[in-house]
XYZ file of C-alpha atoms in Angstrom:
688
model
C 4.696 -3.848 50.497
C 3.998 -5.047 54.048
C 0.354 -5.620 53.093
C 1.029 -7.859 50.094
C -0.985 -11.063 49.965
C -0.098 -14.158 47.996
C -1.558 -14.250 44.527
C -1.000 -13.212 40.943
C 0.732 -9.854 41.117
C 3.233 -8.005 38.953
C 5.028 -4.882 40.203
C 6.620 -2.747 37.496
C 9.170 -0.182 38.704
C 9.322 1.866 35.506
C 12.349 4.187 35.425
C 13.827 2.334 38.387
C 16.112 5.249 39.308
C 13.038 7.131 40.578
C 12.462 4.396 43.169
C 16.101 4.378 44.291
C 15.967 7.986 45.460
C 14.697 8.738 49.004
C 12.236 7.559 50.115
C 13.767 4.582 48.336
C 12.678 1.014 47.699
C 14.969 -1.296 49.681
C 16.264 -4.795 49.188
C 14.075 -5.973 52.055
C 10.980 -4.629 50.293
C 11.924 -6.558 47.145
C 12.416 -9.733 49.247
C 8.958 -9.282 50.824
C 7.350 -8.871 47.393
C 9.064 -11.966 46.034
C 8.074 -14.044 49.072
C 4.467 -12.977 48.512
C 4.655 -14.498 45.019
C 4.918 -11.227 43.117
C 6.910 -10.742 39.960
C 8.989 -7.553 40.189
C 10.171 -5.852 37.014
C 12.391 -2.808 36.898
C 13.367 -0.849 33.783
C 16.275 1.567 33.739
C 18.344 3.238 31.029
C 21.999 2.321 30.670
C 23.249 5.787 31.585
C 21.200 5.750 34.804
C 22.378 2.249 35.697
C 25.987 3.391 35.357
C 25.361 6.018 38.074
C 24.866 3.312 40.737
C 28.044 1.432 39.823
C 30.522 0.773 42.726
C 32.956 2.907 40.747
C 30.829 5.930 41.731
C 31.392 5.400 45.504
C 34.821 7.062 45.975
C 34.643 10.791 46.701
C 30.924 10.789 47.654
C 29.664 11.960 51.041
C 28.303 9.445 53.520
C 24.657 10.120 52.630
C 25.222 9.480 48.908
C 27.330 6.413 49.675
C 24.445 5.003 51.740
C 22.048 5.671 48.897
C 24.378 3.954 46.418
C 24.751 0.912 48.711
C 20.945 0.622 48.920
C 20.665 0.912 45.147
C 23.292 -1.795 44.692
C 21.385 -3.990 47.169
C 18.219 -3.702 45.105
C 19.908 -4.270 41.766
C 22.010 -7.201 43.081
C 18.753 -9.156 43.581
C 17.843 -8.848 39.903
C 18.372 -10.961 36.877
C 19.564 -8.351 34.379
C 18.346 -8.516 30.788
C 19.994 -6.043 28.449
C 17.712 -4.701 25.743
C 19.405 -3.137 22.760
C 18.239 0.422 22.085
C 17.572 -0.668 18.509
C 15.192 -3.499 17.756
C 16.336 -6.659 16.000
C 15.318 -7.404 12.422
C 12.954 -10.115 13.700
C 11.263 -7.659 16.085
C 10.960 -5.009 13.389
C 9.530 -7.470 10.855
C 6.756 -8.416 13.311
C 5.447 -4.854 13.461
C 5.776 -3.897 9.790
C 2.166 -4.860 9.101
C 0.720 -3.129 12.171
C -1.855 -0.465 11.310
C -0.675 2.139 13.870
C 0.835 5.105 11.940
C 3.092 5.982 14.882
C 4.656 2.520 14.855
C 5.030 2.629 11.070
C 6.898 5.919 11.360
C 9.093 4.515 14.129
C 9.913 1.353 12.162
C 10.813 3.415 9.099
C 13.467 5.242 11.145
C 14.608 2.255 13.218
C 18.034 2.207 11.564
C 18.811 5.651 13.008
C 17.114 5.699 16.409
C 15.555 3.178 18.786
C 11.826 2.595 18.287
C 10.930 3.041 21.965
C 13.116 6.144 22.076
C 11.434 7.518 18.959
C 7.962 6.981 20.411
C 8.788 8.191 23.931
C 10.890 11.236 23.081
C 8.982 12.451 20.029
C 5.815 13.910 21.605
C 7.782 15.645 24.363
C 10.252 17.160 21.898
C 7.348 18.335 19.739
C 5.826 20.067 22.772
C 9.188 21.639 23.689
C 9.623 22.991 20.156
C 6.169 24.548 19.983
C 6.461 26.050 23.464
C 9.840 27.601 22.654
C 8.362 30.314 20.390
C 7.122 32.247 23.449
C 8.933 35.593 23.964
C 12.054 35.243 26.057
C 12.227 31.444 25.824
C 14.028 29.907 22.814
C 12.498 31.438 19.658
C 15.811 31.447 17.777
C 16.317 27.790 18.627
C 12.741 27.080 17.525
C 13.392 28.831 14.197
C 16.548 26.752 13.640
C 14.496 23.615 14.300
C 11.731 24.867 11.953
C 14.280 25.337 9.166
C 15.761 21.867 9.734
C 12.280 20.298 9.794
C 11.303 21.980 6.537
C 14.550 20.864 4.903
C 13.427 17.317 5.750
C 9.940 18.013 4.383
C 11.276 19.246 1.028
C 13.348 16.119 0.545
C 16.733 16.832 2.154
C 17.408 13.880 4.420
C 21.082 14.482 5.128
C 22.552 16.831 7.786
C 22.378 20.563 7.029
C 25.512 22.664 7.713
C 25.280 25.133 10.568
C 25.825 28.128 8.261
C 22.998 27.026 5.955
C 20.575 26.831 8.892
C 21.725 30.217 10.117
C 21.222 31.669 6.645
C 17.504 30.867 6.546
C 16.331 30.703 10.168
C 15.720 34.476 10.344
C 12.849 34.086 7.859
C 11.048 31.796 10.325
C 11.842 34.181 13.163
C 10.384 37.122 11.207
C 7.177 35.180 10.536
C 6.663 34.774 14.292
C 7.517 38.327 15.330
C 11.284 38.746 14.958
C 12.967 40.949 17.574
C 9.745 41.273 19.562
C 10.235 37.631 20.624
C 13.530 38.662 22.331
C 15.462 35.786 20.708
C 18.411 34.249 22.528
C 21.987 34.162 21.216
C 22.970 31.783 18.430
C 25.143 29.804 20.834
C 22.286 29.397 23.320
C 19.897 28.482 20.475
C 22.059 25.602 19.261
C 22.732 24.477 22.834
C 18.986 24.321 23.569
C 18.114 22.588 20.280
C 20.787 19.892 20.692
C 20.190 19.138 24.376
C 19.327 15.393 24.613
C 16.055 14.269 26.127
C 16.652 10.505 26.031
C 19.981 9.009 24.964
C 20.553 10.487 21.478
C 17.159 12.208 21.111
C 17.184 15.977 20.701
C 15.382 18.448 18.469
C 18.488 18.821 16.301
C 20.787 15.815 16.044
C 24.449 16.873 15.605
C 26.142 14.995 12.808
C 29.823 15.276 11.952
C 31.327 18.564 10.753
C 29.087 21.124 12.409
C 25.939 19.894 10.642
C 22.522 19.013 12.005
C 19.415 17.041 11.105
C 15.918 17.400 12.619
C 14.761 14.559 14.859
C 12.712 12.215 12.647
C 9.543 12.422 14.704
C 9.056 16.145 14.023
C 8.529 16.120 10.218
C 6.577 12.859 10.502
C 4.224 14.354 13.094
C 3.631 17.461 10.991
C 2.846 15.368 7.916
C 0.208 13.461 9.910
C -1.529 16.625 11.073
C -4.721 17.538 9.260
C -4.305 20.653 7.087
C -0.651 21.079 8.066
C 0.858 24.101 6.238
C 3.011 23.462 3.194
C 6.691 24.430 3.391
C 6.952 28.187 2.676
C 8.200 29.501 -0.661
C 11.393 30.908 0.827
C 12.690 27.466 1.947
C 12.229 26.055 -1.584
C 14.020 29.045 -3.143
C 16.807 29.004 -0.581
C 17.358 25.251 -0.969
C 17.466 25.434 -4.785
C 19.959 28.316 -4.694
C 22.137 27.122 -1.820
C 22.323 23.331 -1.765
C 24.531 21.235 -4.090
C 23.113 19.844 -7.390
C 22.510 16.389 -5.883
C 19.722 17.967 -3.784
C 17.739 19.188 -6.802
C 16.340 15.766 -7.684
C 14.952 15.280 -4.152
C 13.582 18.820 -4.026
C 11.791 18.255 -7.337
C 10.188 15.039 -6.081
C 8.894 16.665 -2.922
C 7.671 19.727 -4.825
C 5.579 17.362 -6.991
C 4.113 15.731 -3.867
C 3.114 19.155 -2.531
C 1.603 20.135 -5.898
C 4.282 22.775 -6.546
C 4.867 21.898 -10.186
C 6.559 25.223 -11.022
C 9.148 24.623 -8.276
C 9.623 21.015 -9.375
C 10.245 22.061 -12.991
C 12.764 24.686 -11.919
C 14.642 22.171 -9.753
C 14.644 19.555 -12.524
C 15.804 22.110 -15.127
C 18.775 23.098 -12.959
C 19.471 19.405 -12.355
C 19.416 18.737 -16.113
C 21.730 21.699 -16.721
C 24.125 20.163 -14.176
C 24.279 17.018 -16.319
C 21.908 14.870 -14.273
C 19.703 12.569 -16.312
C 17.018 12.382 -13.615
C 16.247 16.066 -14.170
C 15.884 15.627 -17.921
C 13.755 12.514 -17.380
C 11.272 14.374 -15.181
C 11.050 17.276 -17.606
C 10.166 14.739 -20.279
C 7.486 13.313 -18.013
C 5.996 16.783 -17.448
C 5.962 17.388 -21.209
C 4.122 14.076 -21.668
C 1.526 15.132 -19.099
C 0.992 18.401 -20.980
C 0.506 16.553 -24.262
C 3.731 17.839 -25.862
C 5.313 14.738 -27.477
C 8.105 16.572 -29.309
C 9.205 18.282 -26.110
C 8.962 14.948 -24.244
C 11.080 13.206 -26.896
C 13.764 15.901 -26.620
C 14.051 15.540 -22.839
C 13.934 11.734 -22.827
C 16.687 11.568 -25.445
C 18.726 14.065 -23.414
C 18.169 11.967 -20.284
C 19.448 8.883 -22.121
C 22.534 10.795 -23.249
C 23.107 11.722 -19.570
C 22.986 8.075 -18.526
C 19.375 7.698 -17.363
C 18.222 4.123 -18.135
C 14.526 4.581 -17.287
C 14.136 7.161 -20.054
C 14.411 4.383 -22.674
C 10.995 2.953 -21.756
C 9.331 6.370 -21.600
C 10.829 7.443 -24.915
C 9.591 4.204 -26.476
C 6.057 4.815 -25.200
C 6.152 8.361 -26.587
C 7.293 7.055 -29.993
C 4.652 4.308 -29.991
C 1.873 6.754 -29.236
C 3.014 8.889 -32.146
C 3.014 6.112 -34.730
C 6.723 5.195 -34.694
C 6.664 1.545 -33.493
C 9.892 0.474 -35.208
C 11.904 3.201 -33.467
C 10.177 2.377 -30.180
C 11.117 -1.299 -30.474
C 14.754 -0.438 -31.110
C 14.852 1.926 -28.114
C 13.411 -0.816 -25.887
C 15.983 -3.320 -27.129
C 18.739 -0.837 -26.351
C 17.366 -0.122 -22.874
C 16.947 -3.821 -22.051
C 20.472 -4.553 -23.295
C 21.769 -1.920 -20.860
C 19.923 -3.621 -17.992
C 16.839 -1.400 -17.716
C 14.073 -3.557 -16.218
C 11.294 -1.196 -17.349
C 12.444 -1.498 -20.963
C 12.770 -5.276 -20.611
C 9.234 -5.640 -19.250
C 7.731 -3.309 -21.831
C 9.523 -5.151 -24.619
C 8.315 -8.493 -23.259
C 4.739 -7.139 -23.122
C 4.935 -6.105 -26.783
C 6.128 -9.576 -27.748
C 3.330 -11.170 -25.665
C 0.663 -8.975 -27.312
C 1.935 -10.054 -30.718
C 2.334 -13.706 -29.566
C 5.851 -13.438 -30.972
C 7.340 -15.938 -28.530
C 10.283 -16.953 -30.691
C 11.571 -13.389 -31.146
C 11.106 -12.719 -27.434
C 13.016 -15.786 -26.314
C 15.773 -15.237 -28.881
C 16.333 -11.690 -27.661
C 16.364 -12.419 -23.933
C 18.387 -15.610 -24.297
C 20.896 -13.372 -26.044
C 21.181 -11.364 -22.798
C 21.913 -14.383 -20.591
C 25.630 -13.728 -20.698
C 25.596 -9.963 -20.135
C 22.392 -9.544 -18.064
C 21.819 -13.046 -16.628
C 19.615 -12.174 -13.636
C 17.216 -9.941 -15.580
C 17.149 -12.245 -18.616
C 16.245 -15.314 -16.537
C 13.473 -13.416 -14.780
C 11.961 -12.204 -18.083
C 12.270 -15.657 -19.674
C 10.430 -17.057 -16.648
C 7.730 -14.433 -17.074
C 7.380 -15.286 -20.788
C 7.026 -18.989 -20.032
C 4.454 -18.155 -17.367
C 2.457 -16.105 -19.898
C 2.545 -19.113 -22.243
C 1.313 -21.451 -19.493
C 4.589 -23.437 -19.520
C 4.737 -23.660 -15.736
C 7.606 -26.120 -15.375
C 9.919 -24.081 -17.597
C 8.758 -20.875 -15.901
C 9.627 -22.444 -12.538
C 13.131 -23.320 -13.721
C 13.896 -19.849 -15.103
C 12.428 -17.967 -12.139
C 14.279 -20.057 -9.570
C 17.480 -19.539 -11.526
C 16.818 -15.787 -11.385
C 16.284 -15.970 -7.618
C 19.589 -17.786 -7.209
C 21.179 -14.924 -9.159
C 19.745 -12.465 -6.609
C 16.753 -11.242 -8.626
C 14.055 -10.561 -6.022
C 11.459 -9.466 -8.587
C 11.331 -13.098 -9.674
C 9.469 -13.852 -6.424
C 6.543 -11.818 -7.777
C 6.265 -14.059 -10.824
C 6.746 -17.167 -8.678
C 3.761 -15.905 -6.693
C 1.751 -15.633 -9.907
C 2.863 -19.114 -10.951
C 1.800 -20.681 -7.643
C -1.482 -18.769 -7.730
C -2.309 -19.968 -11.242
C -1.497 -23.514 -10.140
C -3.847 -23.147 -7.174
C -1.112 -23.357 -4.525
C -2.328 -20.513 -2.294
C 0.185 -21.063 0.528
C 3.223 -20.981 -1.777
C 1.805 -17.985 -3.653
C 1.344 -16.136 -0.358
C 4.932 -16.882 0.670
C 6.393 -15.703 -2.657
C 4.315 -12.513 -2.703
C 5.377 -11.760 0.881
C 9.059 -12.064 -0.040
C 8.583 -9.830 -3.088
C 6.715 -7.306 -0.921
C 9.546 -7.220 1.615
C 11.875 -6.341 -1.249
C 9.741 -3.353 -2.224
C 7.631 -4.614 -5.137
C 4.241 -2.934 -4.611
C 2.544 -5.087 -7.253
C 3.270 -8.108 -5.056
C 1.547 -6.462 -2.090
C -1.624 -5.883 -4.098
C -1.527 -9.382 -5.567
C -1.084 -10.810 -2.066
C -4.062 -8.826 -0.795
C -6.153 -9.988 -3.777
C -5.107 -13.587 -3.114
C -6.179 -13.325 0.527
C -9.395 -11.585 -0.520
C -10.303 -14.446 -2.831
C -9.545 -16.887 -0.015
C -12.003 -14.786 2.085
C -9.224 -13.887 4.535
C -10.563 -10.368 4.573
C -8.910 -9.241 7.806
C -5.463 -10.226 6.528
C -6.093 -8.548 3.175
C -7.340 -5.402 4.892
C -4.275 -5.242 7.167
C -1.901 -5.429 4.190
C -3.781 -2.804 2.205
C -4.200 -0.372 5.088
C -0.447 -0.305 5.646
C 0.063 1.433 2.277
C -3.366 2.836 1.423
C -2.319 6.463 1.997
C 0.450 6.279 -0.616
C -0.753 3.562 -3.003
C -4.022 4.434 -4.779
C -4.444 0.873 -6.043
C -4.212 -0.420 -2.472
C -6.737 2.238 -1.402
C -9.086 1.081 -4.189
C -8.849 -2.584 -3.149
C -9.300 -1.626 0.503
C -12.482 0.267 -0.410
C -13.868 -2.908 -2.002
C -13.324 -4.872 1.224
C -14.806 -2.095 3.358
C -17.884 -1.942 1.131
C -18.388 -5.701 1.322
C -18.067 -5.745 5.114
C -20.660 -3.036 5.719
C -18.329 -0.097 6.346
C -19.759 1.914 3.510
C -18.910 5.381 4.836
C -15.205 4.547 5.094
C -15.330 2.789 1.725
C -16.771 5.939 0.182
C -13.924 8.018 1.658
C -11.316 5.737 0.095
C -13.089 5.681 -3.277
C -13.208 9.486 -3.280
C -9.483 9.673 -2.484
C -8.879 7.357 -5.460
C -11.041 9.594 -7.651
C -8.918 12.574 -6.595
C -5.875 10.567 -7.715
C -7.459 10.107 -11.147
C -9.079 6.666 -10.851
C -12.031 6.232 -13.217
C -12.845 2.749 -11.880
C -13.331 4.263 -8.418
C -16.190 6.357 -9.819
C -17.905 3.218 -11.087
C -17.471 1.341 -7.807
C -18.577 4.327 -5.764
C -21.674 4.641 -7.928
C -22.601 1.019 -7.205
C -21.941 1.578 -3.495
C -24.082 4.699 -3.086
C -26.880 3.359 -5.279
C -27.412 0.687 -2.606
C -28.045 3.581 -0.214
C -30.751 5.000 -2.487
C -28.546 7.812 -3.844
C -29.424 6.943 -7.415
C -29.106 10.414 -8.943
C -25.533 10.772 -7.591
C -24.745 7.268 -8.804
C -25.940 8.034 -12.331
C -23.772 11.162 -12.509
C -20.685 9.140 -11.486
C -21.493 6.343 -13.950
C -21.961 8.763 -16.849
C -18.658 10.479 -15.995
C -16.820 7.141 -15.817
C -18.456 5.825 -18.987
C -17.652 9.029 -20.874
C -14.020 8.571 -19.771
C -14.020 5.100 -21.373
C -14.708 2.774 -18.430
C -16.433 -0.293 -19.869
C -17.706 -1.385 -16.434
C -19.578 1.908 -16.113
C -21.050 1.444 -19.605
C -22.175 -2.062 -18.606
C -23.733 -0.748 -15.382
C -25.603 1.978 -17.271
C -26.925 -0.567 -19.761
C -28.336 -2.671 -16.909
C -29.919 0.332 -15.209
C -31.618 1.511 -18.374
C -32.824 -2.034 -19.154
C -34.416 -2.317 -15.716
C -35.962 1.130 -16.232
C -37.315 -0.171 -19.604
C -35.429 2.458 -21.541
C -34.392 0.070 -24.293
C -32.847 2.703 -26.545
C -30.387 3.933 -23.900
C -29.722 0.360 -22.732
C -28.788 -0.766 -26.261
C -26.630 2.310 -26.816
C -24.541 1.803 -23.663
C -24.351 -1.970 -24.086
C -23.011 -1.619 -27.636
C -20.404 0.858 -26.365
C -19.402 -1.526 -23.583
C -18.976 -4.430 -26.026
C -16.902 -2.228 -28.354
C -14.755 -1.288 -25.320
C -14.058 -4.974 -24.662
C -16.493 -5.738 -21.823
C -17.085 -9.499 -21.877
C -19.788 -9.182 -19.186
C -21.844 -7.074 -21.568
C -22.676 -10.023 -23.827
C -24.983 -11.433 -21.156
C -26.438 -7.953 -20.643
C -27.117 -7.656 -24.383
C -28.883 -11.008 -24.209
C -31.064 -9.758 -21.349
C -31.930 -6.634 -23.336
C -32.897 -8.767 -26.337
C -35.057 -10.974 -24.100
C -36.787 -7.868 -22.703
C -37.610 -6.974 -26.314
C -39.069 -10.473 -26.910
C -36.244 -11.519 -29.233
C -35.231 -14.942 -27.853
C -33.215 -15.905 -30.946
C -31.009 -12.805 -30.693
C -30.680 -13.367 -26.931
C -29.380 -16.909 -27.543
C -26.836 -15.539 -30.016
C -25.437 -13.034 -27.510
C -25.452 -15.507 -24.633
C -23.547 -18.099 -26.686
C -21.031 -15.461 -27.748
C -20.509 -14.577 -24.097
C -20.058 -18.220 -23.123
C -17.414 -18.618 -25.845
C -15.544 -15.649 -24.352
C -15.707 -17.058 -20.823
C -18.615 -15.043 -19.385
C -20.149 -17.342 -16.757
C -23.137 -15.023 -16.272
C -23.934 -15.594 -19.957
C -23.822 -19.374 -19.348
C -26.323 -19.015 -16.482
C -28.616 -16.786 -18.584
C -28.481 -19.170 -21.528
C -29.102 -22.119 -19.206
C -32.183 -20.412 -17.797
C -33.413 -19.691 -21.322
C -32.953 -23.399 -22.186
C -34.701 -24.420 -18.960
C -37.738 -22.287 -19.808
C -37.753 -23.860 -23.264
C -37.937 -27.342 -21.686
C -34.338 -28.247 -22.633
C -33.338 -29.334 -19.158
C -30.260 -31.401 -20.055
C -28.806 -28.491 -22.001
C -29.670 -26.178 -19.109
C -27.909 -28.421 -16.559
C -24.820 -28.646 -18.789
C -24.622 -24.840 -18.996
C -25.237 -24.377 -15.270
C -22.506 -26.886 -14.416
C -20.094 -25.129 -16.749
C -20.863 -21.822 -15.043
C -20.471 -23.389 -11.577
C -17.044 -24.758 -12.519
C -16.178 -21.237 -13.670
C -16.974 -19.821 -10.233
C -20.610 -18.721 -10.539
C -22.443 -19.196 -7.224
C -25.743 -18.363 -8.900
C -25.287 -21.376 -11.181
C -25.516 -23.685 -8.132
C -28.793 -21.975 -7.212
C -30.231 -22.721 -10.666
C -28.998 -26.341 -10.595
C -30.680 -26.849 -7.234
C -33.913 -25.159 -8.303
C -34.105 -27.225 -11.497
C -33.683 -30.465 -9.532
C -36.395 -29.317 -7.134
C -38.772 -28.675 -10.043
C -37.984 -32.164 -11.322
C -38.653 -33.510 -7.776
C -35.105 -34.813 -7.444
C -34.502 -33.430 -3.957
C -31.429 -35.539 -3.150
C -29.599 -34.076 -6.153
C -30.827 -30.575 -5.323
C -29.256 -30.555 -1.841
C -25.507 -30.511 -2.749
C -26.042 -27.749 -5.307
C -28.044 -25.588 -2.904
C -25.518 -26.194 -0.100
C -22.764 -24.979 -2.429
C -24.868 -21.931 -3.314
C -25.396 -21.207 0.392
C -21.664 -21.508 1.106
C -21.021 -18.869 -1.568
C -23.546 -16.385 -0.210
C -26.704 -17.179 -2.178
C -29.998 -16.609 -0.360
C -31.276 -20.202 -0.394
C -31.512 -21.017 3.329
C -35.338 -21.131 3.472
C -35.535 -23.365 0.408
C -32.819 -25.659 1.743
C -34.481 -25.994 5.164
C -37.785 -26.943 3.522
C -35.982 -29.637 1.499
C -34.292 -30.970 4.668
C -37.782 -31.242 6.233
C -39.129 -33.057 3.198
C -36.198 -35.528 3.297
C -36.503 -36.045 7.039
C -33.098 -34.440 7.632
C -34.329 -32.598 10.718
C -30.912 -32.375 12.397
C -29.450 -30.580 9.360
C -32.497 -28.341 9.235
C -32.131 -27.392 12.901
C -28.388 -26.721 12.568
C -28.997 -24.381 9.661
C -31.837 -22.644 11.500
C -29.598 -22.200 14.564
C -27.094 -20.377 12.387
C -29.792 -17.956 11.371
C -30.007 -19.472 7.922
C -26.371 -18.723 7.151
C -23.682 -21.170 6.176
């Protein structure tokens, strides 16, 4: 430090205890650094700081006492800031949206272990565990850790008794070579596995009455590894046979995630036999997936008899699909009366579909005394669906005051429909923090529409691995921002999860790359599965290929499937056949249903017929409905009529919304003598 010169300089003495051992940093060195204008930072763990306390002086030899005095001299010059091992709620909330999977894992476990500790100790402990399998090291300890890790991976998050770990660890040892590894004693194995690395971090964390849990980082790291092996059969069997009935539900869930349906069904069956409604509920769900409604009804009714509320909604859906709507309605009423939110929402949706507002409000107002929070939230939702925003606001705020956090989701919808983006964003964020995934997707969609693509992408990425809808929306953003390869990966992951819409979107994406034959295969698959957007896309492709027969066939199917966009497509097909009268009919039908593309097409048809006032009226209607292409047509029509001053605002709006009108607009600026505007636009490369 004798050579320090004045200037901007920061010296970080990380793990300060290392610098307090000979050859040690001295107080004089710190003084010299400070006088040179440096900022000196030292970080040290609490247990290491306690070792240089004056209380440690008595009984030490003269050399150690001198070292301690030097250490105290250094530390006495500091301003001490104590950092809690665990982060505050404010600190944790700031990193929840970060896209780093390691931080997300650490935050998820922040209630049990410090985030820095998790990140620092984890990789080293992982290395220690994997190295321990070598002969003569700690293979028995490694097998105990392997068993504890796999218990975590199959859904058991609580500490595992010592005897349970001992009962299964030999299987892991045998897989690696058994006695040939020269395993250590059981006592030495547990001692090695529980030896702390930092503070409370060890491979096995002791917990209470001779029980242990694997350090969180280990199962998380394995799950992140590409092609990591699934938990072996023997751990599933052992867990089902050995652990208490409460474990069966968690084992079943994890077995489903790993695609082990036969194990999941066995766990759920044992759970149901033990009187647990969750087991019966899941068996009903499996029966539904297999297309066995009678079996599903049996299990859902059994789940209800065992106290499972969620089974009401699923039983009602099963009854509805099998032509028993009256029974379904009664089941939903019963479920909602017991406080089941799924039943309440499904019942409300049925009332909304039937526009039976009076019956809906009568029923839920009848629950205000017994289920006030839920009833207020549903009444707010019903008023929102009716467009009665003030009454919706009153009910939803009353629900929030009663502690109903789902009401924030509907407040977000209310603000969004009113055009209050900031308030909608705030409400969706609160609902997201309380675990409502729909709010997260709505928030991302809101930000997407506001063209805050980076913010939307950040939100979606945080959950895209577990939420297929988020992955789908993320793929849309990636495709729009030129990252087509990554977008394709996300669409394909959605397809693997069963998304038909992802096939349609992927087809559009790859067709832009010239992969038309692949695109057509995807579109036919999606259309055959009932996706009206795919039918619409096929109709357009066949029209452009002048295959009128196929175009008409797919367009009719799309209209029958409820595709409003297909009315304008049918009009285009009719125009291609020279049938202007039929085209007008289909365009007008589309306009009546709110299809702005149909308004633009009809406007252009009117314009070509010389009916310019009618054309302008239709274009303006489409522009108000959000069609950027309508502004283009308004501007072009004014140009043709030599009304350049009126053309400019329309074309500027079209440019702002991504229409390719820069060259036209610059030529108009030149004609009007607006050279400064022309030059500014040219300097931007023709982009708004």
